[in-house]
mmCIF file of C-alpha atoms and ligand atoms in Angstrom:
data_model
loop_
_atom_site.group_PDB
_atom_site.id
_atom_site.type_symbol
_atom_site.label_atom_id
_atom_site.label_comp_id
_atom_site.label_asym_id
_atom_site.label_seq_id
_atom_site.Cartn_x
_atom_site.Cartn_y
_atom_site.Cartn_z
ATOM 1 C CA UNK A 1 62.828 146.177 127.904
ATOM 2 C CA UNK A 2 64.475 142.539 126.929
ATOM 3 C CA UNK A 3 66.084 141.972 123.759
ATOM 4 C CA UNK A 4 66.223 138.195 122.605
ATOM 5 C CA UNK A 5 69.154 137.682 120.134
ATOM 6 C CA UNK A 6 67.928 134.779 117.676
ATOM 7 C CA UNK A 7 70.684 134.521 115.336
ATOM 8 C CA UNK A 8 72.383 137.147 113.044
ATOM 9 C CA UNK A 9 69.199 138.601 111.491
ATOM 10 C CA UNK A 10 66.587 138.462 113.889
ATOM 11 C CA UNK A 11 66.509 140.631 116.952
ATOM 12 C CA UNK A 12 63.190 140.048 118.756
ATOM 13 C CA UNK A 13 61.744 142.936 121.198
ATOM 14 C CA UNK A 14 60.602 140.916 124.095
ATOM 15 C CA UNK A 15 57.533 143.005 126.025
ATOM 16 C CA UNK A 16 57.608 142.530 129.733
ATOM 17 C CA UNK A 17 54.462 141.794 131.780
ATOM 18 C CA UNK A 18 53.164 141.850 135.183
ATOM 19 C CA UNK A 19 50.212 140.667 136.864
ATOM 20 C CA UNK A 20 47.864 143.488 138.166
ATOM 21 C CA UNK A 21 45.142 142.696 141.018
ATOM 22 C CA UNK A 22 42.573 145.273 142.262
ATOM 23 C CA UNK A 23 41.247 144.197 145.432
ATOM 24 C CA UNK A 24 37.936 145.619 146.585
ATOM 25 C CA UNK A 25 35.149 144.868 149.136
ATOM 26 C CA UNK A 26 32.914 143.191 146.409
ATOM 27 C CA UNK A 27 35.108 141.942 143.752
ATOM 28 C CA UNK A 28 38.862 140.933 142.900
ATOM 29 C CA UNK A 29 39.636 142.240 139.469
ATOM 30 C CA UNK A 30 42.901 140.993 137.811
ATOM 31 C CA UNK A 31 44.689 141.214 134.386
ATOM 32 C CA UNK A 32 48.048 140.562 132.891
ATOM 33 C CA UNK A 33 49.371 143.949 131.576
ATOM 34 C CA UNK A 34 52.401 144.634 129.580
ATOM 35 C CA UNK A 35 54.532 147.600 130.211
ATOM 36 C CA UNK A 36 53.029 149.777 127.466
ATOM 37 C CA UNK A 37 49.874 149.238 129.274
ATOM 38 C CA UNK A 38 47.977 146.550 127.157
ATOM 39 C CA UNK A 39 45.886 144.280 128.776
ATOM 40 C CA UNK A 40 46.015 140.918 127.031
ATOM 41 C CA UNK A 41 44.124 138.739 129.620
ATOM 42 C CA UNK A 42 41.713 140.029 132.370
ATOM 43 C CA UNK A 43 39.078 138.386 134.728
ATOM 44 C CA UNK A 44 37.107 138.944 138.000
ATOM 45 C CA UNK A 45 35.793 137.308 140.933
ATOM 46 C CA UNK A 46 33.736 137.764 143.959
ATOM 47 C CA UNK A 47 35.685 138.970 146.994
ATOM 48 C CA UNK A 48 34.930 136.508 150.231
ATOM 49 C CA UNK A 49 34.676 139.750 152.197
ATOM 50 C CA UNK A 50 33.187 138.216 155.055
ATOM 51 C CA UNK A 51 35.303 134.987 155.532
ATOM 52 C CA UNK A 52 38.455 136.434 156.825
ATOM 53 C CA UNK A 53 41.836 137.109 155.604
ATOM 54 C CA UNK A 54 42.934 133.353 154.802
ATOM 55 C CA UNK A 55 39.827 133.194 152.413
ATOM 56 C CA UNK A 56 40.809 136.467 150.948
ATOM 57 C CA UNK A 57 44.281 135.243 150.423
ATOM 58 C CA UNK A 58 43.123 131.983 148.545
ATOM 59 C CA UNK A 59 41.024 134.049 146.305
ATOM 60 C CA UNK A 60 43.914 136.319 145.433
ATOM 61 C CA UNK A 61 46.164 133.313 144.959
ATOM 62 C CA UNK A 62 43.515 131.749 142.490
ATOM 63 C CA UNK A 63 43.290 134.931 140.386
ATOM 64 C CA UNK A 64 46.906 134.890 140.321
ATOM 65 C CA UNK A 65 47.077 131.117 139.139
ATOM 66 C CA UNK A 66 44.383 132.129 136.324
ATOM 67 C CA UNK A 67 46.955 134.855 134.971
ATOM 68 C CA UNK A 68 49.832 132.415 135.406
ATOM 69 C CA UNK A 69 48.006 129.683 133.468
ATOM 70 C CA UNK A 70 47.263 132.084 130.682
ATOM 71 C CA UNK A 71 50.633 133.326 130.688
ATOM 72 C CA UNK A 72 52.141 130.167 130.530
ATOM 73 C CA UNK A 73 50.082 129.226 127.383
ATOM 74 C CA UNK A 74 51.149 132.439 125.844
ATOM 75 C CA UNK A 75 54.855 131.645 126.686
ATOM 76 C CA UNK A 76 54.973 134.602 129.031
ATOM 77 C CA UNK A 77 56.788 134.920 132.111
ATOM 78 C CA UNK A 78 55.149 137.548 134.606
ATOM 79 C CA UNK A 79 57.811 139.725 136.371
ATOM 80 C CA UNK A 80 55.787 139.638 139.428
ATOM 81 C CA UNK A 81 52.136 140.615 141.190
ATOM 82 C CA UNK A 82 51.152 144.218 142.000
ATOM 83 C CA UNK A 83 48.254 144.512 144.196
ATOM 84 C CA UNK A 84 46.062 147.438 145.402
ATOM 85 C CA UNK A 85 44.208 146.603 148.380
ATOM 86 C CA UNK A 86 41.894 148.674 150.533
ATOM 87 C CA UNK A 87 43.654 150.125 153.861
ATOM 88 C CA UNK A 88 46.846 151.455 154.780
ATOM 89 C CA UNK A 89 49.909 149.577 153.339
ATOM 90 C CA UNK A 90 53.333 149.514 154.958
ATOM 91 C CA UNK A 91 55.948 151.758 153.294
ATOM 92 C CA UNK A 92 57.739 148.529 152.029
ATOM 93 C CA UNK A 93 54.557 147.599 150.284
ATOM 94 C CA UNK A 94 54.167 144.174 151.958
ATOM 95 C CA UNK A 95 51.683 144.426 154.586
ATOM 96 C CA UNK A 96 48.180 145.758 155.092
ATOM 97 C CA UNK A 97 48.093 147.567 158.604
ATOM 98 C CA UNK A 98 44.604 148.642 158.930
ATOM 99 C CA UNK A 99 41.854 150.567 157.629
ATOM 100 C CA UNK A 100 40.114 148.307 155.576
ATOM 101 C CA UNK A 101 37.068 147.682 157.270
ATOM 102 C CA UNK A 102 35.140 146.695 154.246
ATOM 103 C CA UNK A 103 36.962 143.080 154.296
ATOM 104 C CA UNK A 104 36.677 141.313 157.488
ATOM 105 C CA UNK A 105 40.058 140.246 159.188
ATOM 106 C CA UNK A 106 42.076 142.305 156.826
ATOM 107 C CA UNK A 107 44.326 144.148 159.242
ATOM 108 C CA UNK A 108 48.034 143.210 159.714
ATOM 109 C CA UNK A 109 48.250 140.929 157.059
ATOM 110 C CA UNK A 110 51.490 140.236 155.187
ATOM 111 C CA UNK A 111 50.074 139.817 151.792
ATOM 112 C CA UNK A 112 53.179 140.034 150.050
ATOM 113 C CA UNK A 113 55.050 137.053 151.963
ATOM 114 C CA UNK A 114 51.654 134.993 152.022
ATOM 115 C CA UNK A 115 51.177 135.298 148.237
ATOM 116 C CA UNK A 116 54.905 134.979 147.419
ATOM 117 C CA UNK A 117 54.949 131.688 148.910
ATOM 118 C CA UNK A 118 51.825 130.509 147.242
ATOM 119 C CA UNK A 119 52.526 131.842 143.747
ATOM 120 C CA UNK A 120 56.372 131.971 143.521
ATOM 121 C CA UNK A 121 56.375 135.374 142.077
ATOM 122 C CA UNK A 122 57.446 138.683 143.703
ATOM 123 C CA UNK A 123 54.641 140.507 145.082
ATOM 124 C CA UNK A 124 54.142 144.525 145.844
ATOM 125 C CA UNK A 125 51.012 145.843 147.326
ATOM 126 C CA UNK A 126 49.645 149.407 147.456
ATOM 127 C CA UNK A 127 46.618 151.291 148.501
ATOM 128 C CA UNK A 128 43.766 150.463 146.058
ATOM 129 C CA UNK A 129 43.199 154.392 145.385
ATOM 130 C CA UNK A 130 47.000 154.701 144.975
ATOM 131 C CA UNK A 131 47.121 151.961 142.442
ATOM 132 C CA UNK A 132 44.186 153.584 140.473
ATOM 133 C CA UNK A 133 46.124 156.917 140.620
ATOM 134 C CA UNK A 134 49.269 155.446 139.406
ATOM 135 C CA UNK A 135 47.346 153.664 136.636
ATOM 136 C CA UNK A 136 45.731 157.281 135.509
ATOM 137 C CA UNK A 137 48.815 159.060 136.004
ATOM 138 C CA UNK A 138 50.814 156.858 133.701
ATOM 139 C CA UNK A 139 48.305 155.617 131.189
ATOM 140 C CA UNK A 140 45.113 157.756 131.783
ATOM 141 C CA UNK A 141 43.309 161.043 132.533
ATOM 142 C CA UNK A 142 46.193 162.689 134.880
ATOM 143 C CA UNK A 143 49.123 162.052 132.079
ATOM 144 C CA UNK A 144 51.530 165.036 132.253
ATOM 145 C CA UNK A 145 49.654 166.548 135.261
ATOM 146 C CA UNK A 146 51.534 167.526 138.507
ATOM 147 C CA UNK A 147 49.018 168.168 140.926
ATOM 148 C CA UNK A 148 45.682 165.801 140.974
ATOM 149 C CA UNK A 149 43.508 164.254 143.212
ATOM 150 C CA UNK A 150 41.968 160.556 142.676
ATOM 151 C CA UNK A 151 38.767 159.416 144.079
ATOM 152 C CA UNK A 152 37.416 155.869 143.888
ATOM 153 C CA UNK A 153 33.841 155.177 144.572
ATOM 154 C CA UNK A 154 32.707 151.781 145.162
ATOM 155 C CA UNK A 155 32.140 149.516 148.204
ATOM 156 C CA UNK A 156 34.226 152.274 149.851
ATOM 157 C CA UNK A 157 35.683 155.446 148.886
ATOM 158 C CA UNK A 158 39.297 155.824 148.565
ATOM 159 C CA UNK A 159 41.604 158.590 147.340
ATOM 160 C CA UNK A 160 45.019 159.544 146.591
ATOM 161 C CA UNK A 161 46.871 162.955 145.847
ATOM 162 C CA UNK A 162 49.465 163.751 143.548
ATOM 163 C CA UNK A 163 51.309 166.866 144.632
ATOM 164 C CA UNK A 164 54.011 168.485 142.625
ATOM 165 C CA UNK A 165 54.525 165.441 140.593
ATOM 166 C CA UNK A 166 54.840 163.324 143.792
ATOM 167 C CA UNK A 167 52.493 161.028 145.152
ATOM 168 C CA UNK A 168 51.540 162.000 148.778
ATOM 169 C CA UNK A 169 49.890 159.970 151.441
ATOM 170 C CA UNK A 170 51.103 161.486 154.715
ATOM 171 C CA UNK A 171 53.794 160.282 157.249
ATOM 172 C CA UNK A 172 54.538 156.435 156.557
ATOM 173 C CA UNK A 173 51.571 156.127 154.219
ATOM 174 C CA UNK A 174 48.977 156.449 156.849
ATOM 175 C CA UNK A 175 46.929 159.476 155.394
ATOM 176 C CA UNK A 176 44.825 160.681 152.619
ATOM 177 C CA UNK A 177 41.725 158.764 153.609
ATOM 178 C CA UNK A 178 39.190 161.175 152.030
ATOM 179 C CA UNK A 179 36.468 158.532 152.402
ATOM 180 C CA UNK A 180 36.931 159.262 156.296
ATOM 181 C CA UNK A 181 36.537 162.886 156.105
ATOM 182 C CA UNK A 182 33.379 163.926 158.222
ATOM 183 C CA UNK A 183 30.455 165.306 155.795
ATOM 184 C CA UNK A 184 27.829 164.942 158.885
ATOM 185 C CA UNK A 185 28.892 165.670 162.425
ATOM 186 C CA UNK A 186 25.920 163.995 163.900
ATOM 187 C CA UNK A 187 25.736 161.262 161.319
ATOM 188 C CA UNK A 188 25.672 157.507 161.208
ATOM 189 C CA UNK A 189 28.613 155.173 162.248
ATOM 190 C CA UNK A 190 30.961 154.369 159.760
ATOM 191 C CA UNK A 191 32.674 151.156 159.627
ATOM 192 C CA UNK A 192 35.932 153.040 160.487
ATOM 193 C CA UNK A 193 34.951 153.689 164.088
ATOM 194 C CA UNK A 194 33.912 157.379 163.343
ATOM 195 C CA UNK A 195 30.764 158.589 162.069
ATOM 196 C CA UNK A 196 29.269 160.700 159.414
ATOM 197 C CA UNK A 197 32.010 159.794 157.015
ATOM 198 C CA UNK A 198 31.913 160.486 153.155
ATOM 199 C CA UNK A 199 32.065 156.902 152.618
ATOM 200 C CA UNK A 200 29.204 155.977 154.564
ATOM 201 C CA UNK A 201 27.012 158.521 152.857
ATOM 202 C CA UNK A 202 28.540 158.616 149.184
ATOM 203 C CA UNK A 203 29.988 155.266 148.524
ATOM 204 C CA UNK A 204 28.221 153.015 145.841
ATOM 205 C CA UNK A 205 27.322 150.679 149.153
ATOM 206 C CA UNK A 206 25.532 153.922 150.575
ATOM 207 C CA UNK A 207 23.685 154.350 147.373
ATOM 208 C CA UNK A 208 22.456 150.745 147.129
ATOM 209 C CA UNK A 209 21.683 151.046 150.850
ATOM 210 C CA UNK A 210 19.627 154.459 150.830
ATOM 211 C CA UNK A 211 17.637 153.113 147.663
ATOM 212 C CA UNK A 212 16.503 150.141 149.769
ATOM 213 C CA UNK A 213 15.737 152.160 152.622
ATOM 214 C CA UNK A 214 13.435 154.596 150.474
ATOM 215 C CA UNK A 215 12.044 151.957 148.309
ATOM 216 C CA UNK A 216 11.802 148.514 150.326
ATOM 217 C CA UNK A 217 13.219 146.635 147.465
ATOM 218 C CA UNK A 218 17.132 145.612 146.640
ATOM 219 C CA UNK A 219 18.943 147.233 143.523
ATOM 220 C CA UNK A 220 22.403 147.363 142.909
ATOM 221 C CA UNK A 221 24.532 150.367 141.583
ATOM 222 C CA UNK A 222 23.948 149.752 137.710
ATOM 223 C CA UNK A 223 20.232 148.902 138.192
ATOM 224 C CA UNK A 224 19.528 152.268 140.256
ATOM 225 C CA UNK A 225 21.352 154.270 137.265
ATOM 226 C CA UNK A 226 18.822 152.624 135.098
ATOM 227 C CA UNK A 227 16.105 153.309 137.104
ATOM 228 C CA UNK A 228 17.048 156.785 137.294
ATOM 229 C CA UNK A 229 16.885 157.074 133.514
ATOM 230 C CA UNK A 230 13.487 155.665 133.338
ATOM 231 C CA UNK A 231 12.366 158.453 135.521
ATOM 232 C CA UNK A 232 11.952 156.359 138.870
ATOM 233 C CA UNK A 233 11.705 159.035 141.656
ATOM 234 C CA UNK A 234 13.198 156.801 144.372
ATOM 235 C CA UNK A 235 16.521 156.345 142.304
ATOM 236 C CA UNK A 236 16.306 159.726 141.409
ATOM 237 C CA UNK A 237 16.244 160.804 145.304
ATOM 238 C CA UNK A 238 18.622 158.173 146.160
ATOM 239 C CA UNK A 239 21.150 159.521 143.290
ATOM 240 C CA UNK A 240 20.471 163.379 144.028
ATOM 241 C CA UNK A 241 21.687 162.478 147.636
ATOM 242 C CA UNK A 242 24.546 160.618 146.492
ATOM 243 C CA UNK A 243 25.834 163.633 144.269
ATOM 244 C CA UNK A 244 25.314 165.896 147.078
ATOM 245 C CA UNK A 245 27.336 164.337 149.599
ATOM 246 C CA UNK A 246 30.097 163.422 147.112
ATOM 247 C CA UNK A 247 30.218 166.943 145.709
ATOM 248 C CA UNK A 248 30.549 168.546 148.767
ATOM 249 C CA UNK A 249 33.402 165.903 149.851
ATOM 250 C CA UNK A 250 35.109 166.811 146.520
ATOM 251 C CA UNK A 251 34.618 170.695 146.851
ATOM 252 C CA UNK A 252 36.250 170.516 150.280
ATOM 253 C CA UNK A 253 39.374 168.528 149.172
ATOM 254 C CA UNK A 254 39.506 171.002 146.129
ATOM 255 C CA UNK A 255 39.612 173.894 148.676
ATOM 256 C CA UNK A 256 42.686 172.213 150.271
ATOM 257 C CA UNK A 257 44.859 170.893 147.705
ATOM 258 C CA UNK A 258 43.596 172.979 144.407
ATOM 259 C CA UNK A 259 44.271 170.352 141.995
ATOM 260 C CA UNK A 260 44.503 170.701 138.191
ATOM 261 C CA UNK A 261 42.203 167.708 137.941
ATOM 262 C CA UNK A 262 40.146 165.386 140.288
ATOM 263 C CA UNK A 263 39.883 162.126 138.459
ATOM 264 C CA UNK A 264 36.661 159.904 139.855
ATOM 265 C CA UNK A 265 37.086 156.266 139.331
ATOM 266 C CA UNK A 266 35.058 153.124 140.451
ATOM 267 C CA UNK A 267 32.263 151.494 138.562
ATOM 268 C CA UNK A 268 29.879 154.146 139.145
ATOM 269 C CA UNK A 269 32.289 156.577 137.133
ATOM 270 C CA UNK A 270 31.056 154.737 134.096
ATOM 271 C CA UNK A 271 27.712 155.904 134.529
ATOM 272 C CA UNK A 272 27.842 158.362 131.756
ATOM 273 C CA UNK A 273 28.230 162.196 131.332
ATOM 274 C CA UNK A 274 25.020 162.801 133.045
ATOM 275 C CA UNK A 275 26.609 161.455 136.391
ATOM 276 C CA UNK A 276 29.616 164.142 135.898
ATOM 277 C CA UNK A 277 27.435 166.816 134.986
ATOM 278 C CA UNK A 278 25.151 166.718 138.160
ATOM 279 C CA UNK A 279 28.362 166.040 140.254
ATOM 280 C CA UNK A 280 30.256 168.948 138.808
ATOM 281 C CA UNK A 281 27.003 171.313 139.640
ATOM 282 C CA UNK A 282 27.130 170.522 143.231
ATOM 283 C CA UNK A 283 30.796 170.770 143.417
ATOM 284 C CA UNK A 284 30.632 174.143 141.772
ATOM 285 C CA UNK A 285 28.023 175.497 144.230
ATOM 286 C CA UNK A 286 29.889 174.713 147.041
ATOM 287 C CA UNK A 287 33.672 175.192 146.414
ATOM 288 C CA UNK A 288 35.509 178.521 146.608
ATOM 289 C CA UNK A 289 35.694 179.602 142.956
ATOM 290 C CA UNK A 290 39.273 181.051 143.657
ATOM 291 C CA UNK A 291 40.532 177.266 144.627
ATOM 292 C CA UNK A 292 38.848 175.641 141.946
ATOM 293 C CA UNK A 293 39.792 178.029 138.897
ATOM 294 C CA UNK A 294 42.271 175.394 137.195
ATOM 295 C CA UNK A 295 40.306 172.014 138.570
ATOM 296 C CA UNK A 296 38.332 169.858 136.142
ATOM 297 C CA UNK A 297 36.613 166.850 137.449
ATOM 298 C CA UNK A 298 36.970 164.148 134.926
ATOM 299 C CA UNK A 299 35.999 160.350 135.105
ATOM 300 C CA UNK A 300 39.033 157.695 135.367
ATOM 301 C CA UNK A 301 39.960 157.390 131.725
ATOM 302 C CA UNK A 302 40.807 153.822 132.303
ATOM 303 C CA UNK A 303 37.773 152.788 133.811
ATOM 304 C CA UNK A 304 37.409 150.203 136.088
ATOM 305 C CA UNK A 305 40.904 148.917 134.530
ATOM 306 C CA UNK A 306 42.657 151.746 136.119
ATOM 307 C CA UNK A 307 43.614 149.810 139.532
ATOM 308 C CA UNK A 308 44.766 146.566 137.701
ATOM 309 C CA UNK A 309 46.911 148.868 135.556
ATOM 310 C CA UNK A 310 48.384 150.800 138.315
ATOM 311 C CA UNK A 311 48.831 147.638 140.826
ATOM 312 C CA UNK A 312 50.803 146.076 137.889
ATOM 313 C CA UNK A 313 53.112 149.232 137.413
ATOM 314 C CA UNK A 314 54.110 148.722 141.071
ATOM 315 C CA UNK A 315 56.149 145.913 139.412
ATOM 316 C CA UNK A 316 56.880 147.059 135.972
ATOM 317 C CA UNK A 317 58.172 150.700 136.971
ATOM 318 C CA UNK A 318 59.860 148.946 140.096
ATOM 319 C CA UNK A 319 58.531 152.249 141.770
ATOM 320 C CA UNK A 320 58.424 153.483 144.994
ATOM 321 C CA UNK A 321 55.150 155.390 144.549
ATOM 322 C CA UNK A 322 56.586 158.981 145.651
ATOM 323 C CA UNK A 323 59.050 158.547 142.806
ATOM 324 C CA UNK A 324 56.622 157.102 140.123
ATOM 325 C CA UNK A 325 56.893 160.275 137.815
ATOM 326 C CA UNK A 326 60.476 159.173 136.975
ATOM 327 C CA UNK A 327 59.312 156.273 135.284
HETATM 328 C C1 LIG B 1 39.347 152.330 152.953
HETATM 329 C C2 LIG B 1 40.434 152.900 152.139
HETATM 330 C C3 LIG B 1 40.186 152.503 150.683
HETATM 331 C C4 LIG B 1 38.886 152.695 150.125
HETATM 332 C C5 LIG B 1 38.437 152.142 148.758
HETATM 333 C C6 LIG B 1 38.186 152.446 152.276
HETATM 334 O O1 LIG B 1 37.052 152.094 153.355
HETATM 335 O O2 LIG B 1 39.614 153.044 154.322
HETATM 336 O O3 LIG B 1 41.755 152.566 152.443
HETATM 337 O O4 LIG B 1 40.931 153.030 149.639
HETATM 338 O O5 LIG B 1 37.832 152.003 151.015
HETATM 339 O O6 LIG B 1 38.673 150.427 148.866
#
């Protein structure tokens, strides 16, 4: 925290801010975030996911510009830019190494250097699910928890694990890709090169694809949920299949990690209680009771903002993720 001394009587506490960006396969969400987790400014834009890495970098740069313009008008100087991105990010938090198949050409991209050059601010990157996890750990549903799993359901399925109060993603941060866990051995091809992956059957894109195949018409996730509430049998079938695959995936990881809490984020996690009731029912029928004895399945408390908050925390806490609990 900074203090500005303005003469004898006035000592003003200056809050610190950072820009947080959540890059997804469909949308780029951006926000100015204060150290205490307030979001005075936010916005979103479409991800040019099929236009190649340069187009995505330009879109990220314009998201930063929008935040900088707001900050300037508010006499705020952001400390830097934190980005949550799909894929495996190098341990120095600068480069997407690979594994982000939902964005074309998003491989071996030094996001930090490219954006620092364009924006003149320090940049740090992290996997998007890890960013969401950090947001929920510091400000949301996993506050005070030692063992937690985080799953984001969107264009893809991302995940992160907090084990004994430390973020864990495997050697060199190359693991914890629960979205690419096999749920159907003889299943369809997944964009990752494998087949039958959880992401291919339980992401929001999978739900949308399944609804279109069953009904012959297009609808996005929100519309499918609203059709479900109106008793539409096709929406009901597509969502039941979604819960079945997601629930089985979550049950498998509970059997492995026995977390205190599974935090589920992404747009669809804001669908409401009914969504979680159905999901918990599937998990409950499949999981080993003895492993799940202490596990709760809850929505991300920060909703769709968790990613931006966590991404900004990369800068505000100046943290390496494995030690984020110290901040
Ligand atoms: C990627 C993950 C990412 C997830 C959510 C998956 O396809 O492999 O790294 O976290 O999508 O964006």
